[in-house]
Amino acid sequence: MGNTSPDIYFNKVYDQTINSLTRFVISKCGNILDAEDILQNVYARFFQRISKKGFADIENPEAFLVNIAKFECKTYYGTIKKHSRTDSFAEFSDEKMVEVEAEMSRQQKNLEDVLCDELTARKIFEDIASADEVTGKIFYLYFVCDMKLDEIADELELKLSTVKNKLYRTLERQKQKFGL
Amino acid sequence: MDKYEFYKELLSEYTVDKDKIRCNAKRGAKHRSAASVYKWAGMASAAAVALTVGVAALSGLFSGSGVSVTPKTDPEAAAARLLAAEANYVSSVADRDELTGMYVSFSEALSASEALMMFSAISDAGDIKCELLYTADGISYAVGGENADLSGISFAGAKISAPAGYYKDLQDLKAISLVELGIDGISDDNFIPISGDDKATVTVSEAPAITGDVDIVLPDETAAPEVTTGDEISGSSETSEPAVDVNLIASLQIPGAASVSFINNSSFVVISSSTVELYHIGEDGAAVLDTKIYTDSPKLGWSNAAGTSLFITGCDQNGLRKKLYYASGAAGTLSELDVSTITADAELTGLIVCNGDATIIFKTVSLEKSRLYIAARGANLLKTSLAVESECPVSALAYTGGRLYYSSTDTATGAVTVNVKNTETGETTVLATYNTDTKFVKSATFDRFASVRALEDGAKGVEILSGGEMLTAEGATTISFSALNSSIYSDDSGWHCISPAGTVGITESDAAVYSQGPGGSELYIAELGDGAVTIRKK
């Protein structure tokens, strides 16, 4: 690796780490809509660092990038304080959750068409991302990262019932709103 | 395709664009942080910043090398100082009350008296001490010094001492272009105000390269990471578990909601960043919107001790604070009051109502003059009369028995006089003159005040208005009036009561009955969080 250019090294590290780093940033960011910006800042810093100072001393690129990501998440949000929220809707019943679960694995012909319709697909995505900060993260970690609900609850420091409610309630709402 | 596959593909596609991230990262493009996108009115014209400058400013900040204050500023340097100032404020003093040194750049050149007048536009302006005035070249002049002939000199900035919490209020003033904290490199000797010309917009480059020797110091580069949970990152919200709340009356989503106040048992006012809204709880227990007023930057100007009367100021379409609204708990109404005659050439600042006779004291400030008006409020109408007009900063202290007590600061010497104007005869008398640092403590009932001044030996001395005179409170260095009765006050030695026969000590329990705070509602409580207003039964 001694004579590898920064460009080649960067590409290699990027391909190896983008998925795990995306998952890390998604779980730590305030809103998944900010994730792309934060990741871009992380990798920009990384590229500049290796361009100026080299990379021979970087033993674990993923660990190195995670440190940058932690720093970026903190500076990106400054000192925005946490605010408590109060939701007043009732919990999803177990029967209802089972019903929603069953629907998830049912083949639907229109879903591919929806994906191909960029305008509609974008609306569906933004409906998830802007519901609240946590729902978007739950969706990403559940569907893209294939995490289990209890793992997501641990990752986001939420109760399992909260994760379930947000996931299933959003799925149900999207079904009504977009005909999914 | 099933829904699992659908959502997997949807979220993979739209959450992050991995190719774009790779490409832009190598080109050096970085995004401004959410923390630096505060829309402060004073810097609206400098909102667009070149990212190269932004990176340089942030690197200077976090590497500890301080902000570079160049002898000659330019738009890029101005933008860099803005970013650093914002970051410094957010990270250092946002929640603190102690006096902090701040360096202020003016939007345009001001005379000494204009500069001091401008600072008096901040409520409780006695807390702001202007120490130095700076010319555009960075030459400083002491305010109130022995050879303080500041006439004829144009000033571009100032060094002030003020509570840290005033930072944003100062930044909001139209006459101020930038407020910087006295940390990270800025000092009395090297401060140079930003030129008004340097506020010109710098165009945003979509993907600029990071140029120059930008040394970004990363924290703890070789430490092993904690990839798992446990780290608190600001910005992520915690969500309480949804549960049935039998006491929940309403959960209102009001973007930018900043305060909520009950003005009687069932009516409450919500102030957001752009609206003032009045609701009442109906007989069916639902929250009903009665009145919604659109105004820029509404601010609660005054509330009586019981919280049943509110005066709220707002900005007009030009960003000038010239709107006044009144919420009446007695009537359950929210309405606008016409103050156009007194705000023709000035903005509203401090606003006080004397309990009992519904007399309102207004203060308006322009660069040339500071004015105090006395107004009688009746049926939403105001009958105003000009009580004091001065080319020096003035501050209303108390109004009682037809006499208006106010302080006036001599811009040349810094001396503060306490004056009393008989509003019936028009006669004005000087009660006291202070040549050292002086603060005033006003009672909530606005019929008494005290001065706390620095003495020659470094101690503090307190004088209280009593019987139309300023009387020394022996041994006192601090003072606080009770909420409901200004004759009851506490100082270093305990609680006291002022009576015609003199001042006597009383017990804390006797004083407690006069310490009741705002009443709110006996039936409901209001909570505010994350743009949501929640009303619950008590």
XYZ file of C-alpha atoms in Angstrom:
718
model
C 0.000 0.000 0.000
C 3.067 2.199 0.281
C 2.876 3.494 -3.258
C -0.917 3.583 -3.498
C -2.245 6.987 -4.417
C -4.682 8.666 -2.017
C -7.317 8.424 -4.689
C -7.096 4.674 -4.982
C -6.851 4.218 -1.226
C -9.859 6.456 -0.732
C -11.977 4.519 -3.209
C -11.080 1.236 -1.592
C -11.846 2.456 1.900
C -15.028 4.125 0.706
C -16.385 0.937 -0.801
C -15.503 -0.992 2.318
C -17.025 1.443 4.782
C -19.886 3.361 3.195
C -22.574 0.934 4.322
C -21.438 0.623 7.900
C -20.750 4.316 8.183
C -24.156 5.143 6.733
C -25.742 2.952 9.349
C -23.708 4.656 12.080
C -24.565 8.159 10.894
C -28.236 7.321 10.436
C -28.460 6.053 13.992
C -26.682 9.101 15.381
C -27.965 11.908 13.223
C -30.900 14.083 14.101
C -32.771 13.395 10.881
C -32.029 10.962 8.079
C -32.352 13.857 5.651
C -29.085 15.165 7.103
C -27.261 11.866 6.697
C -26.023 12.539 3.181
C -24.583 15.916 4.159
C -22.874 14.472 7.203
C -21.426 11.551 5.273
C -20.155 13.905 2.601
C -18.435 15.999 5.269
C -16.924 12.884 6.833
C -15.446 11.566 3.639
C -14.322 15.037 2.534
C -12.360 15.399 5.742
C -10.965 11.904 5.274
C -9.859 12.565 1.724
C -8.221 15.818 2.661
C -6.453 14.185 5.565
C -4.973 11.399 3.529
C -4.065 13.820 0.753
C -2.112 16.071 3.081
C -0.745 13.669 5.653
C -0.901 10.303 4.000
C -2.514 7.165 5.368
C 0.352 4.913 6.414
C -0.475 5.503 10.060
C -4.148 4.599 9.708
C -4.421 1.073 11.046
C -8.175 0.804 10.998
C -9.845 3.026 8.399
C -13.345 2.222 9.604
C -12.505 3.171 13.163
C -10.856 6.320 11.871
C -13.938 7.259 9.893
C -16.279 6.558 12.766
C -14.302 8.987 14.898
C -14.669 11.622 12.214
C -18.376 10.824 11.974
C -18.855 11.291 15.692
C -17.143 14.644 15.473
C -19.163 15.665 12.410
C -22.472 14.719 13.989
C -21.683 16.829 17.021
C -20.544 19.885 15.098
C -23.321 19.552 12.541
C -25.950 19.966 15.201
C -24.098 22.352 17.491
C -25.771 22.456 20.860
C -29.332 21.876 19.799
C -30.912 20.606 22.954
C -33.003 17.527 23.225
C -36.672 18.211 23.688
C -39.110 15.779 25.113
C -42.120 14.971 23.008
C -45.524 13.871 23.984
C -47.505 11.618 21.698
C -50.973 10.872 22.776
C -52.024 8.057 20.418
C -52.666 4.632 21.772
C -50.385 1.656 21.194
C -50.839 -0.652 18.247
C -52.492 -3.839 19.336
C -50.686 -7.133 18.797
C -53.396 -8.246 16.426
C -52.950 -5.188 14.319
C -49.184 -5.634 14.237
C -49.584 -9.212 13.047
C -51.897 -7.979 10.332
C -49.378 -5.411 9.160
C -46.572 -7.955 9.283
C -48.514 -10.339 7.119
C -49.045 -7.641 4.520
C -45.328 -6.927 4.323
C -44.514 -10.216 2.690
C -47.442 -10.212 0.309
C -46.542 -9.766 -3.342
C -48.025 -6.584 -4.808
C -47.820 -5.781 -8.492
C -48.072 -2.026 -8.123
C -44.996 -1.603 -5.933
C -42.526 -1.789 -8.785
C -44.505 0.816 -10.673
C -44.458 3.054 -7.671
C -40.678 2.773 -7.437
C -40.328 3.667 -11.078
C -42.457 6.771 -10.602
C -39.753 8.956 -9.127
C -42.110 11.705 -8.063
C -44.312 9.365 -6.054
C -41.381 7.405 -4.693
C -39.771 10.610 -3.480
C -43.018 11.653 -1.801
C -43.248 8.338 0.000
C -39.654 8.639 1.152
C -40.100 12.203 2.363
C -43.278 11.210 4.153
C -41.182 8.780 6.171
C -38.227 11.102 6.646
C -40.273 14.062 7.790
C -42.733 12.166 10.018
C -40.379 12.646 12.922
C -36.669 12.212 13.377
C -36.894 8.722 14.817
C -39.252 7.130 12.314
C -36.887 7.668 9.409
C -34.066 6.055 11.323
C -36.213 3.090 12.301
C -37.224 2.527 8.704
C -33.631 2.685 7.437
C -32.224 0.421 10.086
C -35.066 -2.064 9.689
C -35.320 -2.279 5.930
C -31.869 -1.372 4.662
C -29.667 -2.591 7.467
C -31.895 -5.617 8.178
C -31.790 -5.023 11.899
C -34.324 -6.570 14.206
C -36.715 -4.356 16.075
C -35.170 -5.092 19.455
C -31.726 -4.310 18.033
C -33.062 -1.034 16.689
C -34.573 -0.237 20.063
C -31.176 -0.752 21.691
C -29.380 1.228 19.020
C -31.681 4.227 19.312
C -32.198 3.891 23.054
C -35.920 3.538 22.699
C -38.440 1.103 24.051
C -39.330 -1.765 21.799
C -42.973 -0.767 21.913
C -42.045 2.710 20.698
C -40.129 1.298 17.748
C -42.971 -1.013 16.841
C -45.596 1.684 17.114
C -43.677 4.106 14.947
C -42.914 1.496 12.318
C -46.322 -0.051 12.063
C -48.244 3.146 12.428
C -46.260 4.707 9.594
C -46.717 1.649 7.411
C -50.429 1.761 7.998
C -50.591 5.462 7.273
C -48.631 5.072 4.068
C -50.928 2.297 2.992
C -53.900 4.620 3.342
C -52.157 7.641 1.879
C -50.345 6.132 -1.085
C -52.344 2.977 -1.697
C -49.401 0.689 -0.969
C -42.176 -7.409 -5.135
C -43.355 -7.324 -1.548
C -43.293 -4.406 0.830
C -40.043 -5.428 2.470
C -38.284 -5.248 -0.876
C -40.114 -2.079 -1.773
C -39.060 -0.191 1.318
C -35.555 -1.598 1.186
C -35.087 -0.328 -2.329
C -36.849 2.968 -1.662
C -34.774 3.847 1.372
C -31.533 2.667 -0.189
C -32.206 4.841 -3.202
C -33.290 8.038 -1.514
C -31.596 8.216 1.866
C -28.069 8.709 0.634
C -26.642 9.023 -2.851
C -23.408 7.111 -2.460
C -21.948 8.087 -5.802
C -22.605 11.749 -5.125
C -20.990 11.503 -1.706
C -17.877 9.877 -3.147
C -17.571 12.431 -5.921
C -18.163 15.496 -3.781
C -15.931 14.262 -0.984
C -13.003 14.033 -3.360
C -13.777 17.477 -4.699
C -13.681 18.792 -1.160
C -17.302 19.951 -0.963
C -18.610 20.228 2.582
C -21.960 21.287 3.903
C -22.648 24.005 6.471
C -23.745 22.655 9.769
C -27.284 22.990 11.003
C -25.964 24.998 13.948
C -24.589 27.729 11.711
C -27.824 28.268 9.822
C -29.397 30.434 12.484
C -31.310 33.147 10.648
C -30.271 36.176 12.629
C -31.773 39.309 11.182
C -28.620 41.355 11.458
C -26.663 38.956 9.282
C -29.323 38.214 6.688
C -27.258 39.959 4.059
C -24.253 37.764 4.783
C -26.103 34.471 4.827
C -24.374 33.088 1.716
C -20.810 31.963 2.540
C -18.071 30.448 0.441
C -17.369 26.987 1.767
C -13.632 27.497 1.587
C -13.970 30.313 4.054
C -16.295 28.269 6.208
C -13.786 25.457 6.493
C -10.994 27.890 7.330
C -13.108 29.473 10.055
C -14.109 26.143 11.543
C -10.572 24.830 11.453
C -9.340 27.953 13.187
C -11.993 27.546 15.811
C -11.519 23.927 16.617
C -7.761 23.847 16.403
C -7.593 26.427 19.147
C -5.607 28.873 17.077
C -8.384 31.452 17.368
C -10.107 33.670 14.891
C -7.800 35.526 12.567
C -8.571 39.216 12.828
C -6.982 40.696 9.758
C -6.047 44.355 9.613
C -8.226 44.811 6.571
C -11.431 42.872 6.435
C -13.082 41.679 3.281
C -16.253 39.734 2.541
C -14.586 36.356 2.924
C -12.985 37.270 6.212
C -16.260 38.797 7.359
C -18.049 35.572 6.577
C -15.397 33.580 8.401
C -15.794 35.716 11.481
C -19.557 35.282 11.301
C -19.249 31.501 11.294
C -16.763 31.551 14.125
C -18.861 34.003 16.136
C -21.936 31.825 15.768
C -20.071 28.677 16.683
C -18.442 30.366 19.653
C -21.787 31.605 20.909
C -23.477 28.249 20.508
C -20.681 26.316 22.152
C -19.750 28.736 24.887
C -22.273 31.133 26.302
C -25.734 30.375 24.912
C -27.212 29.552 28.303
C -25.156 31.784 30.566
C -26.086 34.977 32.400
C -22.758 36.268 33.593
C -21.288 39.440 32.165
C -19.314 38.739 29.036
C -17.044 40.929 26.971
C -18.389 41.320 23.449
C -17.050 43.105 20.430
C -19.691 44.737 18.297
C -19.430 45.943 14.705
C -21.923 48.561 13.623
C -23.894 48.383 10.386
C -22.900 51.975 9.675
C -20.691 54.608 11.272
C -22.186 56.078 14.433
C -21.345 58.901 16.773
C -20.649 58.102 20.417
C -24.094 59.223 21.520
C -25.783 57.241 18.745
C -23.879 54.136 19.715
C -24.806 54.427 23.369
C -28.388 55.186 22.449
C -28.514 52.036 20.368
C -27.478 49.834 23.279
C -30.273 51.304 25.348
C -32.704 49.647 22.949
C -32.068 46.374 24.715
C -34.357 45.983 27.687
C -32.713 46.537 31.052
C -30.008 48.423 29.202
C -28.345 49.254 32.488
C -26.769 45.823 32.259
C -24.846 46.829 29.140
C -21.671 48.773 29.754
C -19.940 50.252 26.759
C -16.229 50.264 27.581
C -14.533 51.136 24.320
C -15.566 52.624 21.000
C -13.592 51.707 17.895
C -13.011 53.578 14.679
C -12.946 51.690 11.394
C -9.142 51.468 11.674
C -9.334 49.779 15.035
C -8.344 52.793 17.144
C -10.122 52.564 20.476
C -11.469 55.276 22.730
C -12.502 54.723 26.331
C -16.088 55.694 27.119
C -16.433 58.026 30.066
C -12.670 58.427 30.394
C -10.977 61.539 31.690
C -10.199 62.864 28.233
C -13.351 61.503 26.701
C -14.081 64.090 24.059
C -15.701 61.766 21.597
C -17.550 64.397 19.652
C -16.962 64.531 15.928
C -15.530 61.022 15.752
C -17.227 58.316 13.681
C -17.175 54.921 15.286
C -17.513 51.543 13.595
C -17.648 49.260 16.603
C -17.491 48.885 20.325
C -16.357 46.674 23.158
C -19.170 46.133 25.641
C -19.744 44.155 28.777
C -23.185 42.566 28.927
C -24.922 39.409 30.109
C -24.159 36.600 27.688
C -27.857 36.078 27.153
C -28.064 39.454 25.390
C -25.958 38.130 22.527
C -28.881 37.358 20.259
C -30.789 40.526 21.162
C -27.734 42.543 20.228
C -27.277 40.615 17.011
C -30.915 41.342 16.149
C -30.433 45.107 16.274
C -30.509 46.615 12.822
C -27.679 48.945 13.706
C -25.375 46.035 14.561
C -23.861 43.827 11.914
C -21.855 41.407 14.052
C -21.369 40.523 17.691
C -18.263 38.587 18.618
C -17.281 37.136 21.941
C -14.016 38.110 23.520
C -12.555 34.621 23.228
C -10.352 32.827 20.764
C -8.113 35.596 19.635
C -10.160 38.790 19.829
C -8.963 41.325 22.377
C -9.126 45.035 23.075
C -5.848 45.533 21.255
C -6.530 43.701 18.031
C -10.258 44.107 17.474
C -11.157 45.802 14.217
C -14.828 46.250 13.396
C -16.080 44.668 10.223
C -16.656 47.293 7.603
C -20.242 47.805 6.519
C -19.048 47.275 2.922
C -17.846 43.802 3.814
C -21.387 42.607 4.327
C -21.684 42.121 0.574
C -22.920 38.673 -0.286
C -20.340 36.090 -1.176
C -21.672 33.699 -3.758
C -21.999 30.066 -2.805
C -19.911 27.702 -4.804
C -21.719 24.422 -5.342
C -18.658 22.245 -4.908
C -15.614 24.352 -4.268
C -12.229 22.868 -3.625
C -10.722 23.349 -0.221
C -7.901 25.733 -0.973
C -4.977 27.002 1.033
C -3.279 25.449 3.983
C -6.354 24.436 5.888
C -5.276 22.338 8.802
C -8.303 20.534 10.130
C -7.463 19.013 13.469
C -9.415 15.849 14.129
C -10.003 14.768 17.693
C -8.301 11.621 18.857
C -7.559 10.233 15.410
C -6.181 6.911 16.546
C -8.553 6.015 19.323
C -10.716 2.944 18.907
C -14.299 3.827 18.165
C -17.437 2.921 19.958
C -19.593 1.874 17.085
C -22.421 0.773 19.298
C -24.965 2.900 21.095
C -24.250 4.967 24.141
C -22.981 8.183 22.606
C -25.197 11.197 22.995
C -25.206 13.257 19.875
C -26.985 16.577 20.046
C -29.855 16.778 17.663
C -31.452 13.410 18.153
C -34.647 13.678 20.054
C -35.828 11.361 22.726
C -39.366 10.210 22.420
C -41.451 9.161 25.319
C -43.384 5.982 24.932
C -46.809 6.661 23.488
C -49.377 5.976 26.128
C -52.954 6.838 26.776
C -52.982 10.135 28.663
C -56.359 10.696 30.228
C -55.414 14.211 31.294
C -54.366 15.274 27.827
C -56.527 18.063 26.515
C -54.671 19.077 23.392
C -51.423 18.580 21.570
C -50.969 21.428 19.125
C -48.255 21.400 16.491
C -47.139 25.000 16.168
C -43.829 25.336 14.304
C -41.426 27.626 16.098
C -43.543 27.798 19.251
C -41.457 29.602 21.842
C -43.795 30.258 24.768
C -47.245 29.397 26.043
C -49.040 31.284 28.823
C -52.450 30.890 30.395
C -54.059 34.313 30.799
C -57.061 32.953 32.652
C -58.332 29.545 33.656
C -59.154 28.467 30.152
C -57.476 30.828 27.682
C -53.852 30.578 26.651
C -51.544 32.450 24.316
C -48.889 30.775 22.189
C -46.053 32.847 20.769
C -44.116 31.323 17.889
C -41.504 32.721 15.561
C -44.119 34.296 13.325
C -47.500 34.153 15.048
C -49.315 35.024 18.222
C -52.271 32.730 18.817
C -55.044 32.818 21.410
C -56.908 29.609 22.279
C -59.531 28.709 24.794
C -60.564 25.342 26.185
C -64.174 24.841 25.236
C -66.870 23.139 27.241
C -66.231 19.918 25.371
C -62.621 20.040 26.510
C -61.174 20.819 23.098
C -58.760 23.658 22.406
C -60.323 26.221 20.092
C -58.317 28.805 18.175
C -59.814 32.236 18.777
C -57.311 34.637 17.280
C -54.203 34.227 15.158
C -51.964 37.167 14.428
C -49.130 37.008 11.916
C -46.149 39.151 12.825
C -42.391 38.789 12.585
C -40.351 37.924 15.668
C -43.058 38.364 18.312
C -41.704 38.823 21.797
C -43.407 38.883 25.169
C -42.764 42.440 26.278
C -44.460 42.388 29.649
C -46.687 40.299 31.825
C -48.350 41.334 35.045
C -47.542 39.343 38.168
C -50.646 37.170 37.796
C -49.968 36.528 34.120
C -53.430 37.727 33.174
C -52.283 40.613 31.013
C -49.657 40.330 28.314
C -48.092 42.884 26.052
C -46.443 41.375 23.019
C -44.334 43.295 20.521
C -43.752 42.268 16.934
C -41.867 43.424 13.872
C -43.351 44.911 10.771
C -42.538 43.896 7.208
C -39.300 45.883 7.408
C -38.121 43.993 10.451
C -38.652 46.969 12.753
C -40.323 46.381 16.112
C -43.359 48.581 15.708
C -46.275 46.273 16.439
C -47.990 45.942 19.795
C -50.547 43.363 20.866
C -52.433 43.004 24.096
C -53.804 39.786 25.568
C -56.427 40.329 28.244
C -57.203 37.525 30.605
C -60.188 39.404 31.956
C -61.778 39.668 28.513
C -60.209 36.570 26.984
C -59.104 38.546 23.956
C -56.002 39.188 21.868
C -55.874 42.381 19.864
C -53.530 44.832 18.201
C -52.995 48.271 19.671
C -52.291 51.212 17.405
C -48.918 52.684 18.275
C -48.193 54.111 14.846
C -47.977 57.673 16.120
C -45.187 56.890 18.518
C -43.274 54.480 16.312
C -43.126 56.688 13.229
C -39.363 57.086 13.572
C -38.483 54.660 16.353
C -38.898 51.094 17.554
C -40.572 49.771 20.664
C -38.337 48.511 23.390
C -39.112 48.215 27.067
C -42.737 48.191 27.994
C -44.153 48.316 31.472
C -47.623 48.562 32.884
C -48.325 49.840 36.330
C -50.766 47.557 38.011
C -53.988 49.024 39.217
C -54.449 52.140 37.138
C -53.583 50.550 33.774
C -50.888 53.104 33.038
C -48.405 51.944 30.442
C -44.873 53.223 30.076
C -43.450 52.902 26.564
C -39.901 53.403 25.537
C -38.926 53.999 21.934
C -35.393 54.333 20.668
C -33.950 55.761 17.503
C -30.318 56.601 16.929
C -30.987 60.219 17.746
C -33.364 60.100 20.658
C -34.705 57.973 23.434
C -38.299 58.668 24.454
C -40.579 57.605 27.276
C -44.326 57.779 26.797
C -47.067 57.406 29.341
C -50.208 55.848 28.006
C -53.604 55.160 29.469
C -55.118 51.979 28.157
C -58.842 51.693 27.753
C -60.854 49.401 25.522
C -57.818 48.592 23.393
C -57.159 52.246 22.747
C -54.113 54.066 23.933
C -53.941 57.688 24.879
C -50.280 58.467 24.878
C -48.343 61.479 26.000
C -44.653 62.095 25.636
C -43.071 62.215 29.068
C -39.330 62.272 28.399
C -37.327 62.938 25.284
C -33.554 62.858 25.439
C -30.504 62.574 23.251
C -29.016 60.424 25.982
C -30.078 56.856 26.723
C -32.885 56.803 29.277
C -34.541 53.980 31.140
C -37.842 54.081 33.032
C -37.455 52.962 36.631
C -40.798 53.483 38.345
C -44.083 55.304 38.068
C -46.086 56.188 41.113
C -48.271 59.051 42.278
C -48.095 60.754 38.914
C -44.310 60.822 39.050
C -42.132 59.079 36.507
C -38.688 58.054 37.731
C -36.069 57.413 35.081
C -32.320 57.145 34.644
C -30.320 59.043 32.092
C -26.753 58.277 31.017
C -24.425 61.089 30.008
C -22.735 59.784 26.884
C -19.729 62.029 27.394
C -18.884 61.224 31.007
C -20.763 57.983 31.587
C -22.419 59.473 34.662
C -25.918 58.207 35.433
C -28.545 60.476 36.917
C -31.827 59.472 38.496
C -34.553 61.914 37.573
C -38.179 62.321 38.534
C -40.716 64.026 36.357
C -43.972 65.297 37.772
C -46.326 64.445 34.937
C -48.874 67.011 36.150
C -46.613 70.022 36.397
C -43.960 68.902 33.909
C -41.217 69.688 36.409
C -38.136 67.435 36.381
C -35.791 67.043 39.337
C -32.505 65.184 39.710
C -32.651 62.739 42.607
C -29.160 61.292 42.461
C -26.040 61.161 40.314
C -23.746 58.157 40.104
C -20.277 58.257 38.598
C -19.439 54.603 39.097
C -20.887 51.408 37.652
C -24.570 51.423 38.572
C -27.384 48.972 38.020
C -31.031 49.485 38.781
C -33.396 46.931 40.263
C -37.036 47.610 39.470
C -39.959 46.182 41.374
C -42.464 44.006 39.536
C -45.175 46.469 40.588
C -43.090 49.245 38.991
C -43.644 51.676 41.835
C -40.238 51.420 43.436
C -36.653 50.811 42.408
C -33.193 50.579 43.889
C -29.724 51.441 42.658
C -26.774 49.127 43.185
C -23.554 50.948 42.527
C -19.849 50.305 42.921
C -18.236 52.154 45.823
C -14.716 53.517 45.969
C -13.491 50.677 48.157
C -14.735 48.137 45.673
C -17.832 47.219 47.661
C -21.414 47.705 46.501
C -23.890 50.212 47.856
C -27.677 50.093 47.625
C -30.112 52.973 47.658
C -33.878 52.532 47.583
C -36.559 54.932 46.467
C -38.610 55.723 49.535
C -40.837 58.741 50.094
C -39.607 60.364 46.931
C -35.958 60.137 47.967
C -33.077 57.729 47.451
C -32.271 56.295 50.877
C -29.250 54.165 51.673
C -29.932 50.556 52.636
C -27.241 50.127 55.288
C -24.959 47.194 54.730
C -26.798 45.992 51.639
C -24.945 44.974 48.504
C -27.857 43.278 46.730
C -31.599 43.772 46.739
C -34.695 42.030 45.478
C -38.299 43.241 45.728
C -41.184 40.884 46.412
C -43.435 40.178 43.447
C -46.631 41.681 44.842
C -45.522 44.490 47.151
C -42.470 46.648 46.568
C -42.419 47.718 50.204
C -41.230 44.198 50.974
C -37.702 43.518 49.909
C -34.760 41.312 50.746
C -31.085 42.156 50.921
C -27.956 40.638 52.441
C -29.384 40.745 55.955
C -32.824 39.323 55.244
C -36.318 40.618 54.619
C -37.498 44.137 55.330
C -40.648 46.197 55.156
C -40.706 49.889 54.264
C -43.331 51.874 56.108
C -43.927 55.587 56.734
C -42.333 55.116 60.143
C -39.213 53.605 58.696
C -37.786 50.272 57.542
C -38.124 47.253 59.811
C -37.019 43.667 59.530
C -39.603 40.949 58.954
C -39.477 37.189 58.841
C -39.195 35.236 55.648
C -42.543 33.618 56.308
C -44.202 37.017 56.613
C -42.598 38.043 53.331
C -43.604 34.832 51.571
C -47.196 35.907 51.133
C -46.022 38.684 48.852
C -43.892 36.396 46.706
C -46.571 34.736 44.657
C -45.572 34.341 41.040
C -47.718 34.235 37.945
C -51.056 32.536 38.482
C -51.628 30.764 35.192
C -54.663 28.485 35.186
C -56.104 26.605 38.114
C -57.462 23.916 35.806
C -54.779 23.259 33.217
C -51.047 23.232 32.695
C -49.239 23.938 29.476
C -46.017 22.372 28.273
C -43.864 23.300 25.358
C -41.430 21.127 23.467
C -40.203 20.597 19.939
C -42.812 22.825 18.334
C -45.637 21.104 20.177
C -47.844 22.736 22.785
C -49.423 20.240 25.156
C -52.321 21.132 27.446
C -53.219 18.841 30.301
C -55.623 18.899 33.190
C -54.037 19.611 36.519
